[in-house]
Coordinates of C-alpha atoms in Angstrom, one line a residue:
Chain A
M14 CA 0.0 -0.1 0.2
N15 CA 1.4 4.0 -1.4
P16 CA 2.0 5.7 1.7
L17 CA 0.2 8.9 0.6
I18 CA -2.8 8.8 -1.7
V19 CA -5.1 11.1 -2.6
S20 CA -8.6 10.1 -4.2
H21 CA -10.8 12.7 -6.4
V22 CA -10.2 15.2 -3.8
S23 CA -11.9 18.0 -4.6
K24 CA -12.2 21.7 -3.2
T25 CA -13.5 25.2 -3.8
F26 CA -13.5 28.5 -1.9
N27 CA -16.6 30.2 -1.6
T28 CA -15.2 34.3 -2.5
K29 CA -16.2 38.0 -2.6
A30 CA -15.8 37.8 -5.9
G31 CA -17.2 34.3 -6.6
K32 CA -16.7 30.3 -6.1
I33 CA -13.0 29.6 -6.8
A34 CA -11.7 25.8 -7.9
A35 CA -9.1 25.9 -5.7
L36 CA -8.6 21.9 -6.8
C37 CA -10.4 20.4 -9.4
D38 CA -10.5 15.4 -8.8
V39 CA -6.9 15.8 -7.7
S40 CA -5.5 12.2 -7.6
L41 CA -2.2 10.9 -6.8
E42 CA -0.2 8.1 -4.8
V43 CA 3.0 8.9 -3.7
K44 CA 5.2 5.3 -3.7
P45 CA 7.0 4.1 -0.2
G46 CA 10.5 5.7 0.4
E47 CA 9.6 7.6 -3.2
M48 CA 10.6 11.9 -2.8
F49 CA 7.3 13.1 -5.0
G50 CA 8.0 16.8 -7.1
L51 CA 3.8 18.7 -7.5
L52 CA 4.9 21.2 -9.9
G53 CA 2.6 24.1 -10.2
P54 CA 2.6 28.5 -10.8
N55 CA 1.2 30.9 -7.7
G56 CA -2.2 29.6 -6.7
A57 CA -2.2 26.4 -9.1
G58 CA -3.7 24.9 -5.5
K59 CA -0.2 22.9 -4.4
S60 CA -0.1 24.3 -0.9
T61 CA -3.4 24.1 -1.1
L62 CA -3.6 20.2 -1.0
I63 CA -0.8 20.4 1.2
N64 CA -3.1 21.8 3.8
V65 CA -6.0 18.6 3.1
M66 CA -3.5 16.5 4.0
L67 CA -2.6 18.1 6.7
G68 CA -6.5 18.5 7.8
L69 CA -6.5 22.1 7.8
L70 CA -8.6 21.9 5.5
T71 CA -11.8 19.6 4.5
P72 CA -12.6 18.8 1.0
D73 CA -15.6 19.1 -0.8
A74 CA -15.2 15.4 -2.6
G75 CA -12.3 12.8 -1.8
E76 CA -10.2 11.7 0.1
V77 CA -6.7 11.4 1.4
R78 CA -4.9 8.9 2.5
I79 CA -1.3 9.0 4.6
L80 CA 0.0 5.4 5.7
D81 CA -2.9 3.8 5.4
Q82 CA -5.3 5.5 7.2
K83 CA -7.9 8.2 6.6
I84 CA -6.4 11.4 8.8
T85 CA -6.3 11.3 11.9
P86 CA -4.2 12.6 15.3
D87 CA -2.4 9.2 15.9
I88 CA -1.9 9.7 11.7
L89 CA -0.6 13.2 12.5
R90 CA 1.9 12.3 15.0
Q91 CA 3.7 9.8 12.5
I92 CA 4.4 12.2 9.8
N93 CA 5.9 15.8 9.7
I94 CA 5.8 18.9 7.8
I95 CA 8.5 21.7 7.2
A96 CA 6.8 25.1 5.2
G97 CA 9.1 27.4 3.5
G98 CA 9.4 31.3 6.2
S99 CA 8.9 28.6 8.7
Y100 CA 7.8 30.4 12.0
F101 CA 7.4 29.6 15.8
N102 CA 6.6 31.5 18.6
G103 CA 9.4 34.2 18.4
E104 CA 9.7 34.4 22.5
L105 CA 11.3 30.7 22.6
T106 CA 14.8 29.4 21.5
P107 CA 15.4 25.4 20.4
N108 CA 15.5 23.9 23.4
D109 CA 12.0 24.8 24.7
I110 CA 10.5 24.4 20.5
L111 CA 12.0 21.0 20.1
K112 CA 11.3 20.3 23.9
F113 CA 7.2 21.0 23.5
Y114 CA 7.0 18.6 20.0
A115 CA 9.1 16.3 21.2
K116 CA 6.5 15.1 23.8
V117 CA 3.9 16.0 21.6
Y118 CA 5.4 13.6 19.2
R119 CA 5.6 11.1 22.6
I120 CA 9.4 10.8 21.6
P121 CA 11.4 8.2 24.3
N122 CA 14.4 10.6 26.1
P123 CA 13.8 13.3 24.2
A124 CA 17.2 14.7 25.4
K125 CA 19.1 12.5 23.8
R126 CA 16.8 13.2 20.2
I127 CA 16.9 17.0 21.3
N128 CA 20.9 16.8 21.4
D129 CA 21.6 14.5 18.4
L130 CA 19.3 16.4 16.1
A131 CA 20.9 19.5 17.5
H132 CA 24.4 18.3 16.6
T133 CA 23.7 16.6 13.3
L134 CA 21.7 20.5 11.9
K135 CA 25.1 22.1 13.4
L136 CA 22.2 23.9 15.9
D137 CA 24.5 23.4 19.1
H138 CA 25.4 27.2 19.7
L139 CA 22.0 28.1 19.2
M140 CA 19.5 26.3 21.0
N141 CA 19.4 28.6 23.7
R142 CA 19.0 31.5 22.0
K143 CA 15.1 32.9 21.4
F144 CA 14.1 32.3 17.9
N145 CA 13.3 36.0 17.1
W146 CA 16.8 37.0 16.8
F147 CA 17.0 33.5 13.2
S148 CA 18.2 34.3 10.6
T149 CA 16.5 32.6 7.5
G150 CA 18.7 29.9 7.4
E151 CA 19.1 28.7 10.5
R152 CA 14.8 29.7 10.8
L153 CA 14.7 26.6 8.3
R154 CA 17.2 24.4 10.7
V155 CA 15.1 24.4 13.2
A156 CA 11.9 24.1 11.3
F157 CA 14.3 20.7 10.0
A158 CA 14.8 20.1 13.4
K159 CA 11.7 19.2 14.8
A160 CA 10.5 17.4 10.9
L161 CA 13.4 14.5 11.9
L162 CA 11.9 15.0 15.6
N163 CA 9.5 11.6 15.0
N164 CA 11.0 10.4 11.7
P165 CA 8.3 10.7 10.1
K166 CA 6.7 7.6 7.5
V167 CA 5.9 10.5 4.8
L168 CA 7.5 14.3 5.1
L169 CA 5.4 17.4 3.6
M170 CA 8.2 19.2 2.1
D171 CA 6.4 22.6 1.0
E172 CA 8.9 24.7 -0.7
P173 CA 11.3 23.8 1.5
T174 CA 14.1 26.7 0.6
L175 CA 12.6 29.3 0.0
G176 CA 13.9 32.9 0.2
L177 CA 17.8 30.5 1.2
D178 CA 21.2 31.3 0.0
P179 CA 22.4 29.0 -2.8
D180 CA 25.1 27.5 0.5
V181 CA 22.4 27.1 2.8
A182 CA 19.7 26.3 0.2
R183 CA 21.9 22.9 -1.1
T184 CA 22.7 21.9 2.2
V185 CA 19.3 21.6 3.0
R186 CA 18.8 19.4 -1.0
K187 CA 21.8 16.7 1.0
E188 CA 19.9 16.5 4.4
V189 CA 16.7 16.2 2.0
Q190 CA 18.9 13.4 -0.5
E191 CA 20.3 11.4 3.5
L192 CA 16.9 11.7 4.8
N193 CA 15.2 9.7 1.9
K194 CA 18.1 7.3 2.1
T195 CA 16.4 6.2 5.2
G196 CA 13.2 5.9 3.2
T197 CA 10.6 8.4 4.4
T198 CA 9.2 9.3 1.9
I199 CA 8.4 12.6 0.4
L200 CA 6.4 14.7 -1.1
L201 CA 8.2 18.4 -1.8
T202 CA 6.5 21.4 -3.4
S203 CA 9.1 23.9 -5.1
H204 CA 9.6 26.5 -7.5
Y205 CA 12.8 26.0 -8.1
M206 CA 12.7 23.4 -11.0
H207 CA 16.2 22.6 -10.9
E208 CA 16.0 21.7 -7.6
V209 CA 12.5 19.1 -8.0
E210 CA 15.1 18.0 -10.8
Q211 CA 17.5 17.1 -8.9
L212 CA 15.9 15.4 -6.3
C213 CA 13.0 13.4 -7.7
K214 CA 12.7 11.1 -10.1
R215 CA 8.6 11.4 -10.7
I216 CA 6.7 13.9 -9.7
A217 CA 2.6 15.8 -10.5
F218 CA 2.9 19.1 -12.9
I219 CA -0.7 21.0 -11.6
Y220 CA -2.2 23.6 -12.7
Q221 CA -5.8 25.3 -11.3
G222 CA -6.5 22.7 -9.8
K223 CA -6.3 20.2 -11.8
I224 CA -3.1 16.9 -12.3
V225 CA -1.8 18.0 -16.3
D226 CA 0.9 16.4 -15.7
I227 CA 1.6 13.0 -13.5
G228 CA 5.0 10.4 -13.4
D229 CA 8.2 10.0 -14.6
V230 CA 10.5 13.2 -14.5
K231 CA 12.3 11.8 -18.3
K232 CA 9.4 10.5 -19.7
I233 CA 6.8 13.3 -19.0
K234 CA 10.0 15.7 -21.1
L235 CA 10.4 13.6 -23.7
K236 CA 5.8 14.0 -23.9
R237 CA 7.0 17.8 -24.5
F238 CA 10.1 17.8 -25.9
A239 CA 11.0 14.7 -28.5
T240 CA 13.9 16.5 -29.4
Y241 CA 16.7 18.0 -28.4
D242 CA 19.6 20.5 -29.9
V243 CA 23.3 19.2 -30.4
I244 CA 25.6 22.7 -31.0
L245 CA 29.0 21.9 -32.8
T246 CA 32.4 23.8 -33.7
L247 CA 34.1 21.4 -36.3
N248 CA 37.3 22.1 -37.7
K249 CA 36.3 24.2 -40.2
K250 CA 33.3 25.6 -42.0
P251 CA 31.0 22.3 -43.6
S252 CA 29.7 22.1 -47.3
L253 CA 26.5 22.4 -48.0
A254 CA 26.2 18.7 -48.9
F255 CA 27.1 18.2 -45.3
V256 CA 24.9 20.1 -44.1
K257 CA 21.5 19.4 -46.5
E258 CA 22.4 15.6 -45.7
H259 CA 22.2 16.3 -42.2
E260 CA 19.4 19.5 -42.0
L261 CA 21.3 20.7 -39.6
A262 CA 21.4 25.2 -39.5
T263 CA 25.3 27.0 -39.8
K264 CA 27.3 29.9 -37.6
G265 CA 30.0 30.0 -39.1
T266 CA 31.9 26.6 -38.4
K267 CA 28.8 26.0 -35.2
V268 CA 26.4 23.6 -36.5
K269 CA 23.4 22.9 -34.6
A270 CA 21.5 19.3 -34.9
T271 CA 18.5 18.3 -33.9
L272 CA 18.0 14.6 -33.0
S273 CA 15.6 12.5 -30.7
D274 CA 17.5 10.3 -28.9
E275 CA 21.5 8.9 -28.2
E276 CA 21.5 6.8 -31.4
A277 CA 20.5 9.7 -33.4
L278 CA 23.5 11.1 -31.7
S279 CA 25.7 8.2 -32.7
N280 CA 25.1 8.3 -35.6
F281 CA 25.7 12.2 -36.3
L282 CA 28.9 11.7 -34.7
A283 CA 29.8 9.0 -36.6
G284 CA 28.3 11.1 -39.9
V285 CA 30.2 14.2 -38.5
H286 CA 33.8 12.0 -38.3
E287 CA 33.9 10.3 -41.8
A288 CA 33.2 13.8 -43.8
G289 CA 36.5 14.2 -42.3
Y290 CA 36.1 17.5 -39.9
R291 CA 37.5 17.2 -36.4
V292 CA 35.0 18.6 -33.1
Q293 CA 36.9 20.7 -31.5
D294 CA 33.3 21.7 -29.1
I295 CA 30.4 19.9 -28.2
A296 CA 27.3 21.1 -27.0
I297 CA 24.0 19.4 -25.7
K298 CA 21.4 21.2 -25.0
K299 CA 18.5 18.5 -23.7
P300 CA 15.4 20.2 -22.4
T301 CA 15.6 20.8 -18.7
L302 CA 12.1 20.7 -16.4
E303 CA 12.4 24.3 -16.6
D304 CA 11.6 24.2 -20.0
Y305 CA 9.1 21.8 -19.4
F306 CA 7.2 23.8 -17.2
I307 CA 7.1 27.0 -19.0
K308 CA 6.3 24.9 -22.2
V309 CA 2.7 23.6 -20.1
L310 CA 2.2 26.6 -19.0
G311 CA 2.4 28.1 -22.5
E312 CA -0.4 24.9 -23.4
Q313 CA -2.4 25.4 -20.2
Q314 CA -2.6 29.3 -20.9
Chain B
M3 CA -8.5 14.1 25.0
R4 CA -5.0 13.4 25.8
L5 CA -3.4 14.3 29.5
G6 CA -0.1 14.8 28.2
N7 CA -1.2 16.5 25.0
I8 CA -3.0 19.6 27.1
T9 CA 0.2 19.3 29.6
A10 CA 2.8 20.3 26.5
V11 CA 0.8 23.0 25.6
M12 CA 0.6 24.6 28.7
Q13 CA 4.5 24.1 29.2
N14 CA 4.6 25.3 25.7
D15 CA 2.4 29.0 27.1
A16 CA 4.9 28.9 30.6
R17 CA 8.0 28.9 28.2
I18 CA 7.1 31.7 26.6
L19 CA 5.3 33.7 29.5
K20 CA 8.6 32.7 31.5
N21 CA 11.1 34.7 28.2
S22 CA 8.6 37.4 27.2
K23 CA 8.9 39.4 30.5
W24 CA 6.6 42.6 30.0
H25 CA 3.5 40.4 28.9
A26 CA 4.9 38.7 32.2
I27 CA 4.3 41.7 34.4
E28 CA 1.9 42.3 32.6
M29 CA -0.6 40.1 33.9
F30 CA 0.5 41.5 37.5
Y31 CA 0.9 45.1 36.9
F32 CA -2.8 46.1 36.0
P33 CA -4.3 44.3 38.8
V34 CA -2.4 45.2 41.4
F35 CA -2.3 49.3 40.2
N36 CA -5.9 48.3 39.7
T37 CA -6.9 47.2 43.7
L38 CA -4.4 49.7 44.7
I39 CA -6.5 52.4 43.1
W40 CA -9.8 51.2 44.0
G41 CA -8.7 50.6 47.6
F42 CA -7.5 53.9 47.8
F43 CA -11.2 55.5 46.5
S44 CA -13.5 52.4 48.9
T45 CA -10.5 54.0 51.9
Y46 CA -11.4 57.8 50.6
S47 CA -15.1 57.3 50.1
K48 CA -15.1 55.7 54.0
Q49 CA -16.2 58.8 55.5
Y50 CA -19.2 59.5 53.2
S51 CA -20.4 55.5 52.6
A52 CA -18.8 52.8 54.8
Q53 CA -20.5 50.3 52.6
A54 CA -19.8 51.8 49.1
G55 CA -15.8 52.2 48.7
L56 CA -15.9 47.7 49.7
I57 CA -18.3 47.4 47.2
V58 CA -16.1 48.8 44.7
L59 CA -13.8 47.4 46.0
I60 CA -14.4 43.7 46.0
V61 CA -16.7 43.8 42.6
N62 CA -13.4 45.0 40.7
M63 CA -11.5 42.4 42.1
F64 CA -14.0 39.7 40.9
W65 CA -13.8 41.0 37.7
T66 CA -10.6 41.5 37.8
F67 CA -10.3 37.8 37.7
T68 CA -13.2 37.3 35.2
H69 CA -10.9 39.9 32.6
L70 CA -7.4 37.7 33.8
A71 CA -9.0 34.3 33.1
Q72 CA -10.7 34.9 29.9
Q73 CA -8.7 38.1 28.6
E74 CA -5.2 35.3 29.2
A75 CA -6.3 31.9 27.3
N76 CA -7.2 34.3 24.4
M77 CA -4.2 36.2 24.5
L78 CA -2.4 33.4 24.2
V79 CA -3.8 31.7 21.8
M80 CA -3.3 35.1 19.7
E81 CA 0.5 35.2 20.9
D82 CA 0.8 31.8 18.3
L83 CA -1.5 33.1 15.6
W84 CA 0.5 36.2 15.7
S85 CA 3.6 34.3 15.9
L86 CA 2.4 32.1 12.7
S87 CA 3.3 29.2 14.6
I88 CA -0.4 27.4 15.5
K89 CA 0.0 25.4 11.7
H90 CA 2.8 23.6 13.4
V91 CA 0.8 22.5 16.6
F92 CA -2.3 21.3 14.6
T93 CA 0.1 19.4 12.6
S94 CA 1.4 17.3 15.1
G95 CA -1.4 15.9 16.5
V96 CA -2.9 18.5 19.1
T97 CA -6.5 18.4 18.7
P98 CA -7.8 21.6 18.2
F99 CA -9.9 20.2 22.3
E100 CA -6.8 19.7 23.7
Y101 CA -5.1 23.0 22.7
L102 CA -8.1 24.9 24.4
F103 CA -8.2 22.9 26.8
A104 CA -4.9 23.5 27.9
K105 CA -5.1 27.7 27.4
L106 CA -7.8 27.7 29.2
A107 CA -6.5 25.1 32.2
S108 CA -3.1 27.4 32.1
S109 CA -4.9 31.6 32.2
A110 CA -7.1 29.5 34.5
F111 CA -3.7 29.1 36.6
I112 CA -2.0 33.1 35.9
A113 CA -6.0 34.2 37.1
I114 CA -5.9 32.6 40.6
I115 CA -2.3 33.7 40.8
V116 CA -3.2 37.3 40.1
T117 CA -6.1 36.6 42.2
S118 CA -4.6 35.7 45.9
L119 CA -2.4 38.7 45.3
L120 CA -5.1 41.4 44.8
I121 CA -6.7 38.6 48.5
F122 CA -3.7 39.9 50.1
I123 CA -3.9 43.9 49.6
A124 CA -7.8 44.1 49.5
N125 CA -6.9 43.0 53.4
A126 CA -4.9 46.1 53.5
F127 CA -7.9 48.2 52.4
G128 CA -10.3 46.8 55.1
A129 CA -11.2 43.7 52.6
P130 CA -11.0 40.8 54.9
L131 CA -11.0 38.4 52.4
Y132 CA -9.3 36.2 54.0
L133 CA -12.2 35.6 57.3
H134 CA -15.2 34.5 54.1
L135 CA -12.5 32.0 52.0
A136 CA -15.4 29.7 51.4
Q137 CA -18.2 32.3 50.0
V138 CA -14.5 34.1 48.2
I139 CA -14.2 30.6 47.2
A140 CA -17.2 29.7 45.7
I141 CA -18.0 33.0 43.7
S142 CA -14.7 32.7 41.9
G143 CA -14.8 29.1 40.4
V144 CA -18.5 30.5 39.3
A145 CA -16.3 33.7 38.2
L146 CA -13.9 31.2 36.2
I147 CA -16.4 29.1 34.5
G148 CA -18.1 32.4 33.2
S149 CA -15.0 33.5 31.8
L150 CA -13.6 30.2 30.7
A151 CA -17.4 30.3 28.5
L152 CA -15.7 34.0 27.2
A153 CA -12.5 32.7 25.9
T154 CA -13.7 29.5 23.8
L155 CA -16.2 31.8 22.6
V156 CA -14.2 34.3 21.5
S157 CA -10.6 31.4 20.7
G158 CA -13.9 29.8 18.4
T159 CA -14.6 32.7 16.5
V160 CA -11.6 33.9 16.1
L161 CA -10.4 30.8 14.5
M162 CA -13.3 30.7 12.4
L163 CA -13.1 34.1 11.1
G164 CA -9.3 35.1 11.0
K165 CA -6.4 37.3 13.0
E166 CA -8.4 40.5 12.4
Y167 CA -11.4 39.7 15.1
A168 CA -8.8 40.0 17.6
F169 CA -10.1 42.4 19.2
L170 CA -12.8 40.5 20.9
S171 CA -10.3 39.0 23.4
W172 CA -9.8 42.3 25.0
S173 CA -13.2 43.8 24.0
T174 CA -15.8 41.0 24.7
L175 CA -15.4 41.0 28.7
E176 CA -16.3 44.4 28.9
L177 CA -19.5 44.4 27.4
F178 CA -20.5 40.9 29.4
V179 CA -19.9 42.6 32.2
F180 CA -21.7 45.9 31.3
F181 CA -24.6 43.9 31.6
S182 CA -24.1 41.6 34.2
A183 CA -24.9 44.5 36.4
P184 CA -21.5 45.0 38.3
F185 CA -21.7 47.5 40.8
Y186 CA -25.8 47.6 41.7
D187 CA -28.4 45.7 41.7
P188 CA -30.0 44.9 38.4
S189 CA -33.5 45.8 40.5
I190 CA -32.3 49.6 39.2
L191 CA -31.8 48.8 35.7
P192 CA -34.5 49.5 33.0
K193 CA -36.8 46.9 32.3
I194 CA -35.0 45.0 29.1
L195 CA -31.9 45.6 31.0
Q196 CA -32.7 43.7 33.7
V197 CA -34.5 40.7 32.1
I198 CA -31.1 41.1 30.3
T199 CA -29.4 40.2 33.3
T200 CA -31.0 37.2 34.4
I201 CA -29.3 35.7 31.2
M202 CA -26.3 37.0 32.1
P203 CA -22.4 34.7 33.4
F204 CA -21.6 37.1 35.7
T205 CA -25.0 38.8 37.4
A206 CA -24.6 35.7 40.1
V207 CA -21.1 36.8 41.0
F208 CA -21.2 40.6 41.5
A209 CA -24.5 40.2 42.9
A210 CA -22.5 37.7 45.5
A211 CA -19.2 40.4 46.1
R212 CA -22.0 43.9 46.7
A213 CA -23.5 41.0 49.5
L214 CA -19.7 40.0 50.9
A215 CA -19.2 44.2 50.7
T216 CA -22.1 44.3 52.8
N217 CA -21.8 41.6 54.8
T218 CA -24.9 40.4 53.8
P219 CA -25.6 36.5 54.2
L220 CA -25.1 35.0 51.4
T221 CA -28.0 32.4 49.7
K222 CA -27.0 29.3 48.1
N223 CA -29.8 30.6 45.2
I224 CA -27.8 32.9 44.2
L225 CA -24.6 31.0 43.8
L226 CA -26.1 27.7 42.0
S227 CA -27.9 29.9 39.9
G228 CA -24.6 31.6 39.5
L229 CA -22.8 28.5 38.7
Y230 CA -26.2 26.5 36.8
T231 CA -25.8 29.8 33.5
A232 CA -22.2 29.4 33.8
L233 CA -21.8 25.8 32.9
A234 CA -24.7 26.3 30.5
Y235 CA -22.6 29.2 28.8
F236 CA -19.3 27.0 29.2
A237 CA -21.7 23.8 27.7
L238 CA -22.7 26.1 25.0
T239 CA -19.4 28.1 23.9
L240 CA -17.9 24.4 24.0
I241 CA -20.5 23.2 21.1
Y242 CA -19.8 26.4 19.3
Y243 CA -16.1 25.7 19.4
H244 CA -16.1 22.5 17.7
F245 CA -18.7 24.3 15.3
C246 CA -16.0 27.6 14.3
I247 CA -13.0 24.4 13.8
K248 CA -15.0 21.9 11.5
H249 CA -16.5 25.8 9.8
A250 CA -12.6 27.1 9.4
R251 CA -11.7 23.7 8.1
K252 CA -14.2 24.1 5.8
S253 CA -13.6 27.5 4.4
G254 CA -9.8 27.4 4.9
K255 CA -9.4 29.6 7.3
L256 CA -7.2 27.4 10.0
A257 CA -5.3 26.4 7.0
R258 CA -4.5 30.3 5.7
I259 CA -4.4 31.6 9.5
S260 CA -1.2 30.9 9.8
S261 CA 0.1 32.0 6.6

């Protein structure tokens, strides 16, 4: 049984401007130990879906099952959340914050667990300083410590690296990967496409409350981008016949070929060699998740 | 309902209060200085009417007690809303009722501690309340239930409608006290107000407080009717709180309130 199952969830909000469909028949499943990415522009419904998963929002239709159960206090004690810009009471120290959650999560030997986490997340020297005085990166480390406190079976991460320095964001990604290796199932929402591409094998693209695409990142990209570009710098200007034969675009000694797969790339490089050219430089431009995001967004709009 | 969660939230509040010194000072500052002011007034006014001053002093003390019990609970909720930490609390397995009961218990504790100090101060102004301890405890008990009912009402409303309704935390009690006829007998009020006083949670509390000040024997009936009214308020506001949380989950307010 998959640890996170969203089945036909719909949610409409009544606003002064009328009804807004935030989620329309959304279904997805996250497999055990998987790191799953949820993509979409602002207001697409990502946070709404996470709030439904956390039991903070009641859907109009459908249901969420975590660890094969409906959301209950007992289930909430087995999962955790990290949200970008996580806040705690500024008058509290990380020590106070973690003591409270250790009690709520019923952590055996809480003092040791808190010490271990403080050490792992390099919070030792900050444990008795008020949260008010922390930088964004330090706050996130406290949020991480709180999120790891109960060794969650499922971790929901809503824009965890929002507003972080690239250096801190990289550390966070490393921590997330380490956590995932221990078997924690993770659902990640992020606006940083490279982050999702680096961390997640499967993603869902959500737009105006609907799942537009769902599946393996590579396959999803292939659906939208059947080809990719290879740019070679040759030792001399290519002949017209060579350009026509391989349907190249040229600029001086630079040629651009549009290829469909790795076999086509091998054949093309063999042809270059046979025609007596030497390759001085090569650049392969494969579509990124960001290209995919922009393309899908364009299609939807 | 898990006692461990309730004590965890209460301990967390105690840590917040311990670390925010100004809030802790404020808890004592206003009640103590109010009581001192009314104490001096009661001493001064004795020249004119022996009991008027004591009525003001003792009624004011119970008013302060209800104020503390209600407002502290609501301010502890607001602390969590303003610091945006409530989302973490509600997604960690603490149920909204455990959360509420923790806040109510914390504020009751604060109100009892501060009021004990006020009883000591009142004694210096000729109101030896410790001599009537059983009555003081009975009146305080009724006042406490009524105050916690109001705190429940306000907590539910703020969670349902949003942080912009925080003003209810410090303004609701005034209205209920006004309609509970604090310093005077309801019989002097216009008919319509007299009717309203019969369904107010603090009418019996203030009547009993005035009886204490004037050394009039306190009838069981006054306190019992006060107790039933306060219990009815508490039961109704608990149902209302349940409705508010349900509505807040449906409307999305509970999710949005901490972001």
